[in-house]
PDB file of C-alpha atoms in Angstrom:
ATOM      1  CA  MET A1488      -5.471  19.067   4.315  1.00  0.00           C
ATOM      2  CA  VAL A1489      -1.706  19.260   4.035  1.00  0.00           C
ATOM      3  CA  ALA A1490      -1.481  15.493   3.609  1.00  0.00           C
ATOM      4  CA  PHE A1491      -4.038  15.415   0.795  1.00  0.00           C
ATOM      5  CA  ALA A1492      -2.455  18.396  -0.962  1.00  0.00           C
ATOM      6  CA  THR A1493       1.039  16.941  -0.811  1.00  0.00           C
ATOM      7  CA  LEU A1494      -0.265  13.532  -1.908  1.00  0.00           C
ATOM      8  CA  ALA A1495      -1.742  15.160  -5.004  1.00  0.00           C
ATOM      9  CA  MET A1496       1.522  17.027  -5.603  1.00  0.00           C
ATOM     10  CA  ALA A1497       3.541  13.826  -5.219  1.00  0.00           C
ATOM     11  CA  LEU A1498       1.370  11.912  -7.664  1.00  0.00           C
ATOM     12  CA  THR A1499       1.422  14.753 -10.195  1.00  0.00           C
ATOM     13  CA  ALA A1500       5.185  15.152  -9.911  1.00  0.00           C
ATOM     14  CA  ALA A1501       5.727  11.397 -10.241  1.00  0.00           C
ATOM     15  CA  GLY A1502       3.480  11.243 -13.292  1.00  0.00           C
ATOM     16  CA  SER A1503       5.258  14.099 -15.013  1.00  0.00           C
ATOM     17  CA  GLY A1504       8.747  12.728 -14.344  1.00  0.00           C
ATOM     18  CA  HIS A1505       9.883  15.088 -11.576  1.00  0.00           C
ATOM     19  CA  THR A1506      11.158  12.417  -9.190  1.00  0.00           C
ATOM     20  CA  GLN A1507      12.879  14.808  -6.770  1.00  0.00           C
ATOM     21  CA  TYR A1508       9.702  16.797  -6.201  1.00  0.00           C
ATOM     22  CA  ALA A1509       7.714  13.581  -5.945  1.00  0.00           C
ATOM     23  CA  MET A1510      10.010  12.276  -3.211  1.00  0.00           C
ATOM     24  CA  LEU A1511       9.895  15.580  -1.320  1.00  0.00           C
ATOM     25  CA  SER A1512       6.105  15.739  -1.480  1.00  0.00           C
ATOM     26  CA  GLY A1513       5.784  12.083  -0.502  1.00  0.00           C
ATOM     27  CA  ILE A1514       8.005  12.549   2.549  1.00  0.00           C
ATOM     28  CA  ILE A1515       6.043  15.613   3.648  1.00  0.00           C
ATOM     29  CA  CYS A1516       2.773  13.716   3.152  1.00  0.00           C
ATOM     30  CA  ALA A1517       3.951  10.723   5.183  1.00  0.00           C
ATOM     31  CA  GLY A1518       5.306  12.955   7.968  1.00  0.00           C
ATOM     32  CA  THR A1519       2.050  14.886   8.164  1.00  0.00           C
ATOM     33  CA  ILE A1520      -0.019  11.706   8.395  1.00  0.00           C
ATOM     34  CA  LEU A1521       2.246  10.234  11.092  1.00  0.00           C
ATOM     35  CA  PHE A1522       2.122  13.465  13.102  1.00  0.00           C
ATOM     36  CA  GLY A1523      -1.675  13.588  12.896  1.00  0.00           C
ATOM     37  CA  LEU A1524      -2.079   9.970  13.956  1.00  0.00           C
ATOM     38  CA  THR A1525       0.303  10.505  16.863  1.00  0.00           C
ATOM     39  CA  VAL A1526      -1.602  13.552  18.117  1.00  0.00           C
ATOM     40  CA  ILE A1527      -4.941  11.742  17.930  1.00  0.00           C
ATOM     41  CA  ALA A1528      -3.627   8.554  19.558  1.00  0.00           C
ATOM     42  CA  THR A1529      -2.005  10.401  22.459  1.00  0.00           C
ATOM     43  CA  THR A1530      -5.154  12.475  23.015  1.00  0.00           C
ATOM     44  CA  VAL A1531      -7.341   9.372  23.166  1.00  0.00           C
ATOM     45  CA  ARG A1532      -4.896   7.585  25.482  1.00  0.00           C
ATOM     46  CA  ARG A1533      -4.666  10.538  27.862  1.00  0.00           C
ATOM     47  CA  ASP A1534      -8.438  10.988  27.948  1.00  0.00           C
ATOM     48  CA  HIS A1535      -8.902   7.306  28.760  1.00  0.00           C
ATOM     49  CA  GLN A1536      -6.348   7.547  31.582  1.00  0.00           C
ATOM     50  CA  ASP A1537      -8.134  10.556  33.073  1.00  0.00           C
ATOM     51  CA  HIS A1538     -11.534   8.822  32.676  1.00  0.00           C
ATOM     52  CA  HIS A1539     -13.048  11.467  30.416  1.00  0.00           C
ATOM     53  CA  ASN A1540     -16.445  10.643  28.959  1.00  0.00           C
ATOM     54  CA  THR A1541     -15.447  11.092  25.327  1.00  0.00           C
ATOM     55  CA  PRO A1542     -11.994  11.767  23.893  1.00  0.00           C
ATOM     56  CA  ASN A1543     -12.050  15.149  22.203  1.00  0.00           C
ATOM     57  CA  LEU A1544      -9.026  16.942  20.804  1.00  0.00           C
ATOM     58  CA  LEU A1545     -10.709  20.334  20.374  1.00  0.00           C
ATOM     59  CA  GLN A1546     -12.575  20.566  23.670  1.00  0.00           C
ATOM     60  CA  ASP A1547     -10.781  22.308  26.546  1.00  0.00           C
ATOM     61  CA  THR A1548     -13.225  21.220  29.269  1.00  0.00           C
ATOM     62  CA  TRP A1549     -14.754  17.828  29.913  1.00  0.00           C
ATOM     63  CA  GLU A1550     -16.962  15.946  32.316  1.00  0.00           C
ATOM     64  CA  LEU A1551     -15.528  13.194  34.443  1.00  0.00           C
ATOM     65  CA  SER A1552     -17.337   9.868  34.243  1.00  0.00           C
ATOM     66  CA  PRO A1553     -19.482   9.304  37.351  1.00  0.00           C
ATOM     67  CA  ALA A1554     -17.756   7.399  40.150  1.00  0.00           C
ATOM     68  CA  PHE A1555     -20.288   4.551  40.059  1.00  0.00           C
ATOM     69  CA  ALA A1556     -19.587   4.049  36.349  1.00  0.00           C
ATOM     70  CA  ARG A1557     -15.824   3.868  36.935  1.00  0.00           C
ATOM     71  CA  ARG A1558     -16.248   1.383  39.820  1.00  0.00           C
ATOM     72  CA  ARG A1559     -18.598  -1.011  38.114  1.00  0.00           C
ATOM     73  CA  GLY A1560     -16.474  -1.533  34.985  1.00  0.00           C
ATOM     74  CA  ALA A1561     -17.893  -2.953  31.794  1.00  0.00           C
ATOM     75  CA  PRO A1562     -21.317  -4.609  31.873  1.00  0.00           C
ATOM     76  CA  SER A1563     -21.186  -8.413  31.937  1.00  0.00           C
ATOM     77  CA  SER A1564     -22.916  -8.581  28.565  1.00  0.00           C
ATOM     78  CA  ILE A1565     -19.888  -7.103  26.784  1.00  0.00           C
ATOM     79  CA  GLU A1566     -17.083  -8.589  28.857  1.00  0.00           C
ATOM     80  CA  PRO A1567     -15.162 -11.320  27.020  1.00  0.00           C
ATOM     81  CA  HIS A1568     -15.921 -14.857  28.117  1.00  0.00           C
ATOM     82  CA  GLN A1569     -13.010 -17.006  29.289  1.00  0.00           C
ATOM     83  CA  ALA A1570     -12.756 -20.464  27.773  1.00  0.00           C
ATOM     84  CA  GLY A1571     -12.078 -23.112  30.296  1.00  0.00           C
TER      85      GLY A1571
END
């Protein structure tokens, strides 16, 4: 929400000729988007490392994938085929 609000502020300030406010709002918008993407990416990466069923930022408990599912890997129908 912060990113969308500051994007609107940046565009309004740029359109009305307030370049300093436009730059400030644009920097805050970009920083907010980068922070959000970083939080989501690190959550997904950590959940994949710990073999959680589904990555979920807001859930404080999770189920571990069954051992047989972790051992067998991806089904052969979706594994990439090697040329050669």
